[in-house]
Short mmCIF file of C-alpha atoms and ligand atoms in Angstrom, two decimals:
data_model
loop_
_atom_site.label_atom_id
_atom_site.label_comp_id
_atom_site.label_asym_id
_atom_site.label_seq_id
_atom_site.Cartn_x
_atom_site.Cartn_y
_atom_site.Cartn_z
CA UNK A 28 -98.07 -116.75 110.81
CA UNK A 29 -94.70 -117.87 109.60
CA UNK A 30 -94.42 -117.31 105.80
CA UNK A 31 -90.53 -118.16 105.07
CA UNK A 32 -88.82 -121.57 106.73
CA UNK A 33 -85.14 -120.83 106.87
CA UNK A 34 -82.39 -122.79 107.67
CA UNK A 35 -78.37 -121.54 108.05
CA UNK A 36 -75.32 -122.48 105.91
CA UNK A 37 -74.45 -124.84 108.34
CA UNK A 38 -77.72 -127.33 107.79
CA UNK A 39 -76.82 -127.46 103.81
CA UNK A 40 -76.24 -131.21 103.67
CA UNK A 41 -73.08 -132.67 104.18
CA UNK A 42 -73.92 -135.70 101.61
CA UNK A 43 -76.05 -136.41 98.77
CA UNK A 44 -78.78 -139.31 99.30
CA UNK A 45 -78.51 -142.44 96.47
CA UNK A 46 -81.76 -143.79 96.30
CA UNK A 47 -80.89 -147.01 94.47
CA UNK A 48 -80.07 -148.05 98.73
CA UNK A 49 -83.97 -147.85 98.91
CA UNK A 50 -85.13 -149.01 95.82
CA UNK A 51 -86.70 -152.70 95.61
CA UNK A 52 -85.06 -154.04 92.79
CA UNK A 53 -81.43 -152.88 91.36
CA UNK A 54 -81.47 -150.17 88.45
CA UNK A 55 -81.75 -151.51 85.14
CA UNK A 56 -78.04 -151.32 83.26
CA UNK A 57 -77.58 -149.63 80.62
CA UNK A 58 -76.93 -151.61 77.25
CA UNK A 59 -75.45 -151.59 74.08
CA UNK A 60 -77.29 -151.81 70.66
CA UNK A 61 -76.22 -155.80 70.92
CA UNK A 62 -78.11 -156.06 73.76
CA UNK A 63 -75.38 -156.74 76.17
CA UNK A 64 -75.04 -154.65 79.49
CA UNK A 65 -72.22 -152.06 79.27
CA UNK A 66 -69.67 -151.29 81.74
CA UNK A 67 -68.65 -148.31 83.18
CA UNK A 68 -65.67 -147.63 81.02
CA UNK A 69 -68.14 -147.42 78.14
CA UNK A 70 -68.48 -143.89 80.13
CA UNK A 71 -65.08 -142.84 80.01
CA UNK A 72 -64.86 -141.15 76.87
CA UNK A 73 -66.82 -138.06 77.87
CA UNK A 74 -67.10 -138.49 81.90
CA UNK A 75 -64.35 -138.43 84.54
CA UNK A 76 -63.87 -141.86 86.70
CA UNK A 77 -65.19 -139.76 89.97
CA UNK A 78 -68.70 -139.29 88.60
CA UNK A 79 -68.62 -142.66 87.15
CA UNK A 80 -68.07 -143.82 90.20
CA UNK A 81 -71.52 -142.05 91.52
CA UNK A 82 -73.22 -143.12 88.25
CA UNK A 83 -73.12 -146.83 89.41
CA UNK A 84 -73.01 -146.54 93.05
CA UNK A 85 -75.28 -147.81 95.18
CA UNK A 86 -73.59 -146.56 98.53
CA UNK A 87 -77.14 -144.85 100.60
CA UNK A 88 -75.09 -141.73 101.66
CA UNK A 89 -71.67 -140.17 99.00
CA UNK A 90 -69.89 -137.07 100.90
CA UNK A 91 -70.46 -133.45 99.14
CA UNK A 92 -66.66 -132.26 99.24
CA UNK A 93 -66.04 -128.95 100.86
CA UNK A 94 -65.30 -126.96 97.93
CA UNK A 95 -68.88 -127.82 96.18
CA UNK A 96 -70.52 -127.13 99.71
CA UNK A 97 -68.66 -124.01 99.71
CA UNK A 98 -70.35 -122.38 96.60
CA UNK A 99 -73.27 -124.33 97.40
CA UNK A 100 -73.76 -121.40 100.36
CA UNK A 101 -73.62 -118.54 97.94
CA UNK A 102 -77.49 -119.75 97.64
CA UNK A 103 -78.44 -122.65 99.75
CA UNK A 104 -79.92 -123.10 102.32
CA UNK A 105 -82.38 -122.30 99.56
CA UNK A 106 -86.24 -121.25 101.64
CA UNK A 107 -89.49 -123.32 102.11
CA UNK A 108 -92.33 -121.18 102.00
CA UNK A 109 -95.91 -121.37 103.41
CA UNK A 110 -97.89 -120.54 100.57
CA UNK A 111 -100.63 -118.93 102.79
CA UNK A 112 -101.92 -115.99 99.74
CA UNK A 113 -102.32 -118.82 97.18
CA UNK A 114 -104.24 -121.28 100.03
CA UNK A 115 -106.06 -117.85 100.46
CA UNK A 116 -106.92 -117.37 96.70
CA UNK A 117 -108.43 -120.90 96.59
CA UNK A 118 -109.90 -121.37 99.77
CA UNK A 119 -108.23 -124.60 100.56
CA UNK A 120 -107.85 -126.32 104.23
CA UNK A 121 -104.78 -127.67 102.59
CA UNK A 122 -101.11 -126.44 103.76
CA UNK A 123 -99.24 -125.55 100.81
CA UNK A 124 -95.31 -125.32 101.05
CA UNK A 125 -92.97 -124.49 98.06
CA UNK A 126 -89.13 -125.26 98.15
CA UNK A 127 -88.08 -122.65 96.33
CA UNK A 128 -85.18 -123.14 93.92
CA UNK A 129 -85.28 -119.69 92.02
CA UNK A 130 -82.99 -118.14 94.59
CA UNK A 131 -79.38 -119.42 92.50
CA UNK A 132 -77.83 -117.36 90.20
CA UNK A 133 -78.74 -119.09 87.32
CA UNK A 134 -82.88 -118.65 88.14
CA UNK A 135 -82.88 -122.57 88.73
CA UNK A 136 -81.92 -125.98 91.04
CA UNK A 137 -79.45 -126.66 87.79
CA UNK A 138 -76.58 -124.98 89.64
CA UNK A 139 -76.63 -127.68 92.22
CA UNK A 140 -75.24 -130.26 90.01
CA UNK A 141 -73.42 -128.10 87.48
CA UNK A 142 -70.95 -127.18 90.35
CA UNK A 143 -70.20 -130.66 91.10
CA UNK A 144 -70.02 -131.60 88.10
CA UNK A 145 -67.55 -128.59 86.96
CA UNK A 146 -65.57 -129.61 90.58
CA UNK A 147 -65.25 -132.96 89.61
CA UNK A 148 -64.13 -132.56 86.27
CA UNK A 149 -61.51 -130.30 87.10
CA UNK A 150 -60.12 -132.36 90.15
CA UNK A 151 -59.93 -134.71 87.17
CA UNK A 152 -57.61 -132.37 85.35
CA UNK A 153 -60.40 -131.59 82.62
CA UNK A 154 -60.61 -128.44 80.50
CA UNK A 155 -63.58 -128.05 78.37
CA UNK A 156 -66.98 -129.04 79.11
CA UNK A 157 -69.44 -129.27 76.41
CA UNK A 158 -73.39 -129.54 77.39
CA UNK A 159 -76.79 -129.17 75.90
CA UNK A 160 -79.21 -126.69 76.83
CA UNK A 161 -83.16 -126.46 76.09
CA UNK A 162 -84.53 -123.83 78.24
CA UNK A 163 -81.69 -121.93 78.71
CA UNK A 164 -81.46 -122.87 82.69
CA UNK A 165 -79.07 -125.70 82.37
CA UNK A 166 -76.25 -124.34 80.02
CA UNK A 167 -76.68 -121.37 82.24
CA UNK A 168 -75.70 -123.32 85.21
CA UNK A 169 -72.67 -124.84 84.07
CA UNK A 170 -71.71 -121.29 82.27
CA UNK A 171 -71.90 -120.34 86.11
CA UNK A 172 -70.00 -123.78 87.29
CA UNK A 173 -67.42 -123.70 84.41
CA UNK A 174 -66.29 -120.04 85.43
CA UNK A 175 -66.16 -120.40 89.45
CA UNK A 176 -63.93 -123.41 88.41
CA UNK A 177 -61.81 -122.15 85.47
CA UNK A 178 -63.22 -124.98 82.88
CA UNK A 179 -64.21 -123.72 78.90
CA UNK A 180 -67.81 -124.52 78.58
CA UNK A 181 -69.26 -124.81 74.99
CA UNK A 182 -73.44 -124.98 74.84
CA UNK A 183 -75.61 -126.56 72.11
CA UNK A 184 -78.80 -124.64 72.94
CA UNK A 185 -81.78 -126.40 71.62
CA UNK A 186 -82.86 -124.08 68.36
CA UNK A 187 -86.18 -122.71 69.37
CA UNK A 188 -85.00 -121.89 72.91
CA UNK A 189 -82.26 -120.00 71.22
CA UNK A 190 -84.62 -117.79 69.38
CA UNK A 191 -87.04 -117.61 72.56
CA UNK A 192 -84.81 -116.60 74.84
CA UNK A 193 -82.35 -114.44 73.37
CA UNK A 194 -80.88 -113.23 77.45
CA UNK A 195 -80.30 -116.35 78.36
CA UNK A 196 -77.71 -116.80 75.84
CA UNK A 197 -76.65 -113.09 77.01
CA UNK A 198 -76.71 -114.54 80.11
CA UNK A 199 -74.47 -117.85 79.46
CA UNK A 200 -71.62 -115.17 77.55
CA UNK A 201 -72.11 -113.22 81.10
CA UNK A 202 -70.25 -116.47 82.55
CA UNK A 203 -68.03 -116.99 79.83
CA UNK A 204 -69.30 -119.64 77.65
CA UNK A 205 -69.66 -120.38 74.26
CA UNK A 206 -73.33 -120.79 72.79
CA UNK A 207 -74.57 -122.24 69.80
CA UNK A 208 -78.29 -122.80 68.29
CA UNK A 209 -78.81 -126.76 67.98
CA UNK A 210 -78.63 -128.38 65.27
CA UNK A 211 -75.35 -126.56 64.12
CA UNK A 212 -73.24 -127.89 61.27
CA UNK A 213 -70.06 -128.23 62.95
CA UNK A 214 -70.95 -131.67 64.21
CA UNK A 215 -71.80 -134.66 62.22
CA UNK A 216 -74.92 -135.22 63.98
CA UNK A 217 -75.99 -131.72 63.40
CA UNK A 218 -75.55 -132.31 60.04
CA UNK A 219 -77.43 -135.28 59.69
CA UNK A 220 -80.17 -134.01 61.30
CA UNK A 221 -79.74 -130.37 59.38
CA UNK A 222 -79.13 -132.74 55.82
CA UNK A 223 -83.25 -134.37 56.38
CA UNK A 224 -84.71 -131.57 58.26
CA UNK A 225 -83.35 -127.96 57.40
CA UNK A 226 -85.60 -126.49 59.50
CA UNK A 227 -85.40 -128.33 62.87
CA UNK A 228 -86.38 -126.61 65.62
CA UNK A 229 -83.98 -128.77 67.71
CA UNK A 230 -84.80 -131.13 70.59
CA UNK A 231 -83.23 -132.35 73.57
CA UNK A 232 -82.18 -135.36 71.83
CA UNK A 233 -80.22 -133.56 68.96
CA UNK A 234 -78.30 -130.89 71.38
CA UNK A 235 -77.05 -134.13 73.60
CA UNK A 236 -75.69 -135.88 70.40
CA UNK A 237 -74.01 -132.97 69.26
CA UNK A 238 -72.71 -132.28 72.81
CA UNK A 239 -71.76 -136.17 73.54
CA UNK A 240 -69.98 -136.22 70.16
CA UNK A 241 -67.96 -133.33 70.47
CA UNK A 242 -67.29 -134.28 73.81
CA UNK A 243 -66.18 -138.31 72.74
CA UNK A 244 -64.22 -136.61 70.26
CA UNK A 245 -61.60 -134.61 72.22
CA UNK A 246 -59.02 -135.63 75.07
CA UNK A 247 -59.07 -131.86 76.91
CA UNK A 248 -63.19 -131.96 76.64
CA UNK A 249 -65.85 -133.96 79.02
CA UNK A 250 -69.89 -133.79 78.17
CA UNK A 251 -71.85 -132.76 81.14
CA UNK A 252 -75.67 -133.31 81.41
CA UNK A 253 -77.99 -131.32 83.14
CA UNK A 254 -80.68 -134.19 84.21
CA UNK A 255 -81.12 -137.98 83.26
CA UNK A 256 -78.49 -139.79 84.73
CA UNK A 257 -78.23 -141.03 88.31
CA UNK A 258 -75.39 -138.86 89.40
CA UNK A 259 -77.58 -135.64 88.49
CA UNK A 260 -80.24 -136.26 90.05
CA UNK A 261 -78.26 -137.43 93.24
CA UNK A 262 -76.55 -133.73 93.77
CA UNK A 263 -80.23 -132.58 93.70
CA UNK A 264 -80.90 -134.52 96.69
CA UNK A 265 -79.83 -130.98 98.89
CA UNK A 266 -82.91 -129.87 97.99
CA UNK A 267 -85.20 -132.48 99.60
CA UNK A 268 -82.97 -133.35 102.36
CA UNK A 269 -83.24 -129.32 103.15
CA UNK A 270 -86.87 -129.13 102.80
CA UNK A 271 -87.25 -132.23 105.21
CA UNK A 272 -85.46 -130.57 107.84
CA UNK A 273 -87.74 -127.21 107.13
CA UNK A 274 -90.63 -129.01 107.59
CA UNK A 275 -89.53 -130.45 110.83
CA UNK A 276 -89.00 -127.26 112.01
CA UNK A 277 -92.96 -126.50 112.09
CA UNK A 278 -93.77 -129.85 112.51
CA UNK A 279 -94.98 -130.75 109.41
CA UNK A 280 -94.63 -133.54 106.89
CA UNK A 281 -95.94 -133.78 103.26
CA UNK A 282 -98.68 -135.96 102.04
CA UNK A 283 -97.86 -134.92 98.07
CA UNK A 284 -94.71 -133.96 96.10
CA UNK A 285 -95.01 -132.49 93.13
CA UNK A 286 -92.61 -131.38 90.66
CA UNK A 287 -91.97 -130.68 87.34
CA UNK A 288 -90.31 -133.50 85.27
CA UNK A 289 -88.47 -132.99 82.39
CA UNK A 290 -85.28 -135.84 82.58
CA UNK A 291 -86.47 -135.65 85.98
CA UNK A 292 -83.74 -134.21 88.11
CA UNK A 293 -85.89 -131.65 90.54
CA UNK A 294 -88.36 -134.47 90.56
CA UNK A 295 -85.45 -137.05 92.14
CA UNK A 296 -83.89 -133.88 93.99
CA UNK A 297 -87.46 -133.44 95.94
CA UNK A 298 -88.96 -136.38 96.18
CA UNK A 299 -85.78 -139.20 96.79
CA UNK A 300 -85.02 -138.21 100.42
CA UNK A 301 -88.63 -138.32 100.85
CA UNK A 302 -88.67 -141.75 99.28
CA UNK A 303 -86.02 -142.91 101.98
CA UNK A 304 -89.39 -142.46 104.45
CA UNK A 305 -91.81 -144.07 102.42
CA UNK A 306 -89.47 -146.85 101.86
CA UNK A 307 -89.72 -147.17 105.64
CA UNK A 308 -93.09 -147.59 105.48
CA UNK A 309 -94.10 -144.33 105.70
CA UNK A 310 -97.27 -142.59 103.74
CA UNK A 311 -95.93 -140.11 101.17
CA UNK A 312 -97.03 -139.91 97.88
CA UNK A 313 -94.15 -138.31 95.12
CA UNK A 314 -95.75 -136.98 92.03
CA UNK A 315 -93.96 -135.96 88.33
CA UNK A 316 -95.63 -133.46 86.45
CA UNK A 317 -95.33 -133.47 82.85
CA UNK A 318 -97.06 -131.79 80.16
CA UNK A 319 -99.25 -132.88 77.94
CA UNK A 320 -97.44 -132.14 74.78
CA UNK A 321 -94.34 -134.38 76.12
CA UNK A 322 -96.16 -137.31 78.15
CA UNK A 323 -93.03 -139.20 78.51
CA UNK A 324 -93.86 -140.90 82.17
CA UNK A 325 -98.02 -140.76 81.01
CA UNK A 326 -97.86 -142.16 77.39
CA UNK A 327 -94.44 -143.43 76.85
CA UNK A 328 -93.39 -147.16 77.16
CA UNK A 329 -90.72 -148.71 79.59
CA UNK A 330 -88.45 -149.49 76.93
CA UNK A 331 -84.56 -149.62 76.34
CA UNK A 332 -83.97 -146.32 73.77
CA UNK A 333 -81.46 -144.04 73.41
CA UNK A 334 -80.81 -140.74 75.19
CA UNK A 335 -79.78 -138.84 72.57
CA UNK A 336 -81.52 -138.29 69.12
CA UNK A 337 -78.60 -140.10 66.94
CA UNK A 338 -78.00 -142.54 68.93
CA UNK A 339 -74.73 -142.26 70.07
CA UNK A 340 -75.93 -143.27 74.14
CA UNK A 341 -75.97 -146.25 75.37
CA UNK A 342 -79.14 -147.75 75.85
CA UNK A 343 -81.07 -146.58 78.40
CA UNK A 344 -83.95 -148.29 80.23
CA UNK A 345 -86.70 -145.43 80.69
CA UNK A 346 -90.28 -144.25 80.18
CA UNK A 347 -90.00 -142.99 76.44
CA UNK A 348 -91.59 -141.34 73.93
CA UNK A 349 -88.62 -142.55 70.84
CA UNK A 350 -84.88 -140.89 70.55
CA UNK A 351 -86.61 -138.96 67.36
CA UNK A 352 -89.22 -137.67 69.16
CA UNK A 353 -89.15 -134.05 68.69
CA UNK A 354 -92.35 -132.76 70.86
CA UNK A 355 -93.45 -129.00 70.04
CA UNK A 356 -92.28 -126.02 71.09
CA UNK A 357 -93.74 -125.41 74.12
CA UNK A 358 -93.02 -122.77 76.40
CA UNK A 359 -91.45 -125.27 79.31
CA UNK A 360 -88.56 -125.53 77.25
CA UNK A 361 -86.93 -127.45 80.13
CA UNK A 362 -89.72 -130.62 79.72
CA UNK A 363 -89.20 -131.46 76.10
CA UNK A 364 -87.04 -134.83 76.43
CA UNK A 365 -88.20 -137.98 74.93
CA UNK A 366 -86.84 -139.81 77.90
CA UNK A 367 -87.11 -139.92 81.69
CA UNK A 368 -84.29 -140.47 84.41
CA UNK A 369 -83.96 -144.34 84.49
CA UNK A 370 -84.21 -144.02 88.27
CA UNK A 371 -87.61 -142.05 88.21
CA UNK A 372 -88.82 -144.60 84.94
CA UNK A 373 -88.39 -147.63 86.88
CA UNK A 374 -89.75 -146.50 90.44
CA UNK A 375 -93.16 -145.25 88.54
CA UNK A 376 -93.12 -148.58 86.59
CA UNK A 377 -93.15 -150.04 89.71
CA UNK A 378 -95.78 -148.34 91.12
CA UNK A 379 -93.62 -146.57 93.71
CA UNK A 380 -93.39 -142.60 92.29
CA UNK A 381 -96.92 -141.15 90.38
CA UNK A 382 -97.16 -139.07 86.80
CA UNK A 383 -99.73 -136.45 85.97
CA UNK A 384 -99.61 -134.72 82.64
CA UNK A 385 -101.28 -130.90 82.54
CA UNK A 386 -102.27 -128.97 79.13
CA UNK A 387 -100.38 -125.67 78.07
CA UNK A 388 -103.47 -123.48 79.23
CA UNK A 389 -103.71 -124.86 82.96
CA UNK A 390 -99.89 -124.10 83.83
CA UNK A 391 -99.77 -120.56 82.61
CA UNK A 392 -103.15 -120.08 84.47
CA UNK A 393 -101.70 -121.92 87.26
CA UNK A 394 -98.47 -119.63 86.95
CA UNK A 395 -100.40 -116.31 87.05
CA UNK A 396 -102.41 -117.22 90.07
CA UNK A 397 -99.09 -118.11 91.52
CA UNK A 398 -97.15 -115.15 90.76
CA UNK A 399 -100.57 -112.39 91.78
CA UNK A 400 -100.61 -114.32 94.92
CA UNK A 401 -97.24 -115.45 96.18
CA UNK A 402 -94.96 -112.66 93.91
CA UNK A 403 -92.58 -114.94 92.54
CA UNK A 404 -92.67 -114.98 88.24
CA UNK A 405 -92.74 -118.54 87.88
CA UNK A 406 -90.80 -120.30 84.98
CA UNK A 407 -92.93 -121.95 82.68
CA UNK A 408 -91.67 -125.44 83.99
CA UNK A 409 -92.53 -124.88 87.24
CA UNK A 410 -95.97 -124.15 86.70
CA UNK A 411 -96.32 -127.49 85.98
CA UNK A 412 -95.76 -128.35 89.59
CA UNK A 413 -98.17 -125.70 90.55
CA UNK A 414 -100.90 -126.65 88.67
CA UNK A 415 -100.86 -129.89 89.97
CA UNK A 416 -100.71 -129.00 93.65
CA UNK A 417 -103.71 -126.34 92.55
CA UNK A 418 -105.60 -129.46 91.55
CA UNK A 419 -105.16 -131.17 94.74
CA UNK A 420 -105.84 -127.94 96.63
CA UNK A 421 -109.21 -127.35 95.29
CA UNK A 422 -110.05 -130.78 95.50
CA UNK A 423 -109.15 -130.50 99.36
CA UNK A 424 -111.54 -127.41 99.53
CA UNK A 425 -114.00 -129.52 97.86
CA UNK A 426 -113.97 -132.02 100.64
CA UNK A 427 -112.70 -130.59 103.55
CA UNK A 428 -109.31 -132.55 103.93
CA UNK A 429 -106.14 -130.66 105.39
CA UNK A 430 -104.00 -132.08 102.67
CA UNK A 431 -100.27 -130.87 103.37
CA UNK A 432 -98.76 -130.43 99.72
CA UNK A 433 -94.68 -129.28 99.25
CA UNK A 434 -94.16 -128.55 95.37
CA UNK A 435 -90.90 -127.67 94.08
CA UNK A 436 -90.57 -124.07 92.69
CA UNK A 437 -88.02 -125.18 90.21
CA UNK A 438 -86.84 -122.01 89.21
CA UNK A 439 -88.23 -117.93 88.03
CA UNK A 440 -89.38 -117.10 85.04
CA UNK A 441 -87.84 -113.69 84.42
CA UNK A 442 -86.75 -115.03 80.66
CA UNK A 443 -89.77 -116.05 79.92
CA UNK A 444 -91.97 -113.40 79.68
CA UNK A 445 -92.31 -113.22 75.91
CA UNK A 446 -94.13 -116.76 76.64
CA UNK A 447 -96.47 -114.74 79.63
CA UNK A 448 -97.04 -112.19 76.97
CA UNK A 449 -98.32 -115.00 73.75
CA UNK A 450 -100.66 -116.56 77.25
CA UNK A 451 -102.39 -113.33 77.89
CA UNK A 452 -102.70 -112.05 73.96
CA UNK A 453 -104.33 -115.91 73.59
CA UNK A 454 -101.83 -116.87 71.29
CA UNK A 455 -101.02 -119.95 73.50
CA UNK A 456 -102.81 -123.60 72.81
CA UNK A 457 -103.36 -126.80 74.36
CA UNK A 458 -101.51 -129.54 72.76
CA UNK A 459 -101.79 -133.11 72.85
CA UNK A 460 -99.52 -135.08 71.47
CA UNK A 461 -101.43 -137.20 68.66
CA UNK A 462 -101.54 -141.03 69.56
CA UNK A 463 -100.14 -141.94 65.86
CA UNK A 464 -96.96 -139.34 66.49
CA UNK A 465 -95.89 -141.47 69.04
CA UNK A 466 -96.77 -144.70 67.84
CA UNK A 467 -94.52 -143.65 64.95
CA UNK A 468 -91.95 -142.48 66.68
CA UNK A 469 -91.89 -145.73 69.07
CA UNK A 470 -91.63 -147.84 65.77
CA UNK A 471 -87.99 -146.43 65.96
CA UNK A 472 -87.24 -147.74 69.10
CA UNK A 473 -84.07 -150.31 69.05
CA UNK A 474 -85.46 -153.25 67.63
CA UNK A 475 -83.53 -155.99 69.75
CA UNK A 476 -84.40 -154.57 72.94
CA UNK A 477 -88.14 -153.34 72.19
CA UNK A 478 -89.43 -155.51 74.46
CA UNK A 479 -86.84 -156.31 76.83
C1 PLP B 523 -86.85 -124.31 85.72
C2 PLP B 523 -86.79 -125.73 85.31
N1 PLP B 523 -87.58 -126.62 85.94
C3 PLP B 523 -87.60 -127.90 85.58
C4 PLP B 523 -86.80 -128.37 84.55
C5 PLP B 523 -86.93 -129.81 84.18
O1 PLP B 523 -85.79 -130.52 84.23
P1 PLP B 523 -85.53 -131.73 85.20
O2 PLP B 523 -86.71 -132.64 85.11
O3 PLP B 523 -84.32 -132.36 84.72
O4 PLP B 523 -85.33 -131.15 86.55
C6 PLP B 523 -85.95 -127.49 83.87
C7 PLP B 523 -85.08 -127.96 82.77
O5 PLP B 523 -84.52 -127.23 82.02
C8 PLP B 523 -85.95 -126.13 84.27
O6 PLP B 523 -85.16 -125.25 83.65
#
């Protein structure tokens, strides 16, 4: 009974997989507040030319460079498991696989991109990065990235995360970075923010404008983001392209994807080199899981907004709950964005890539059950994707059908535990977004390209 599915350090891909090859139609562009598509250059003020280059490229197959597939090793080949205690514990016929993604330093899949990301930017002679954090995982990773590369790295960490977590910011200084709770008043967008809402918890939204401005305002200093934009969510691509070879080796092949979706990067990282097949024709269904409390993909529009809170983006075309959305603080810190990768928005608004949003309560149950049968501490994020493949296991022991479901074990939980301890004192909630919050907050969208 084979329980781990390893591969060597010579199977870590040699390129990352661009999905817009696949996709039907070509990505949406982004566009300025006029309404007119921007160009690439609009990107130069906080990214370097090479990942611009991978932001608008549509080339199916973009070389990893040695030196990123070098570090790359120190944890990938990341393992596939067989999740045979949890099938056990819920008496499925269904074959349940987990990529699991816990096994970098950081806890997380974030180090996959930060490391190309801190490569590229230093090829291109850059010496500061600044970044945004929410749960802690991302600024984390490029803490990690910044230091194997010898680049400064200052992180906004979303405000509530900050007091949540208090290791991972022990954990970011570990690696040399600079941390600071979001909103801070040593940007003008903190300010703002800090001027109409003293007590701001922080979002997403806020970090990335304070990051992006700092960033636009300093030659030595680039921004780097952690999800959302194409070139992410293309270095994630190791993961699937690994997992598809895994599979192969016990002759297998997934019916369901699942994974966690927060700007979508382990979703895209997963599920695009699986969409490569199903774009061929064959039968694979990829599924985001989001919670309730943020139902970007679920409940949000497919509207042009902005992917930071002040507005200092361009204009992105995504599933989206409004730039001022600030969603509650949840434990799966990582899933509070009002937005959605533009790739991921426009493949589910065409039908191509599926969205499932799951309460509070149902993760962490899902995350315990996990963690009593399988032994991994799940992060709070994750559980998400768990949930959702619990779902479709007990509906397969329900009717009898062998389902084969991979999730993506995004990353551990070992920071989280002071949000384990509030689910088992029953301190934790459900939470809905209300339908008026968001209709609200939509009324905010960019008027001239509402409906475009
Ligand atoms: C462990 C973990 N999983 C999932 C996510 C969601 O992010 P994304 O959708 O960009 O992969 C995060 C983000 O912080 C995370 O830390």
């Amino acid at each position: 009974m084979r329980t781990k599915i390893l591969l060597q350090e010579s199977d870590i891909p040699t390129h990352w997989y661009n999905v817009v090859a696949d996709m039907p139609n070509p990505p949406a562009p982004p566009m300025g507040p006029d309404g007119k598509p921007v160009g690439p250059e609009a990107l130069q003020a906080i990214f370097p030319d090479n990942i611009i280059e991978q932001e608008v490229s549509a080339e199916r197959w973009i070389p990893i460079p040695e030196e990123v597939r070098e570090i790359l090793q120190l944890w990938r080949p990341s393992p596939l498991y067989r999740a045979h205690r949890l099938e056990q514990a819920l008496g499925t016929p269904a074959r349940i696989y987990y990529k699991n993604e816990s096994v970098s330093p950081a806890g997380s899949h974030k180090p996959n991109t930060a490391v190309a990301q801190a490569y590229y930017n230093k090829v291109a002679g850059i010496k500061r990065l600044s970044t945004e954090t929410g749960a802690g995982q991302w600024g984390c990773a490029l803490a990690l990235a910044g230091q194997l590369f010898g680049i400064e790295v200052r992180v906004y960490m979303v405000k509530i995360s900050y007091e949540q977590k208090p290791y991972r910011r022990s954990m970011m200084q570990t690696w040399g970075a600079e941390v600071f709770a979001s909103p801070t008043d040593m940007t003008g967008s903190g300010r703002r923010i800090l001027a109409e809402y003293p007590d701001s918890p922080g979002s997403l939204g806020i970090a990335i404008s304070e990051a992006a401005e700092e960033a636009a305002g300093r030659k030595d200093t680039n921004y780097s983001l952690g999800s959302v934009l194409n070139h992410v969510l293309l270095h994630q691509t190791v993961i699937g392209q690994e997992a598809k070879q895994q599979l192969a080796l016990v002759g297998d092949y997934p019916d369901e994807i699942y994974a966690p979706c927060g700007g979508g990067s382990n979703f895209g990282g997963i599920a695009f080199p699986f969409f490569a097949d199903k774009a061929a024709g064959k039968n694979v269904r990829l599924i985001a899981v989001e919670p309730t409390s943020c139902p970007t993909l679920t409940r949000g529009p497919y509207a042009y907004d902005y992917g930071d809170a002040i507005g200092l983006t361009p204009l992105l075309k995504m599933h989206t709950l409004g730039h001022d959305f600030v969603p509650p603080g949840i434990h799966a810190g990582g899933l509070r964005y009002h937005g959605d990768s533009p790739l991921v928005s426009q493949l589910h608004y065409e039908g191509l890539v599926d969205a499932v949003a799951i309460p509070q309560l149902e993760t962490f149950e899902a995350g315990v059950l996990f963690a009593r049968t399988e032994g991994i501490v799940p992060a709070p994020e994750s559980s998400h994707a768990i949930a959702a493949a619990v779902r479709s296991a007990r509906e397969c022991a329900g009717s009898g059908e062998p389902r084969t479901i991979l999730f993506n074990l995004s990353g551990h939980g070992h920071f989280d535990m002071s949000a384990y301890d509030r689910y088992f004192n029953n301190e934790l909630e459900d939470y809905a977004f209300p339908a008026e919050a968001i209709e609200d907050s939509l009324s905010h969208l960019p008027g001239v390209l509402r409906n475009a």
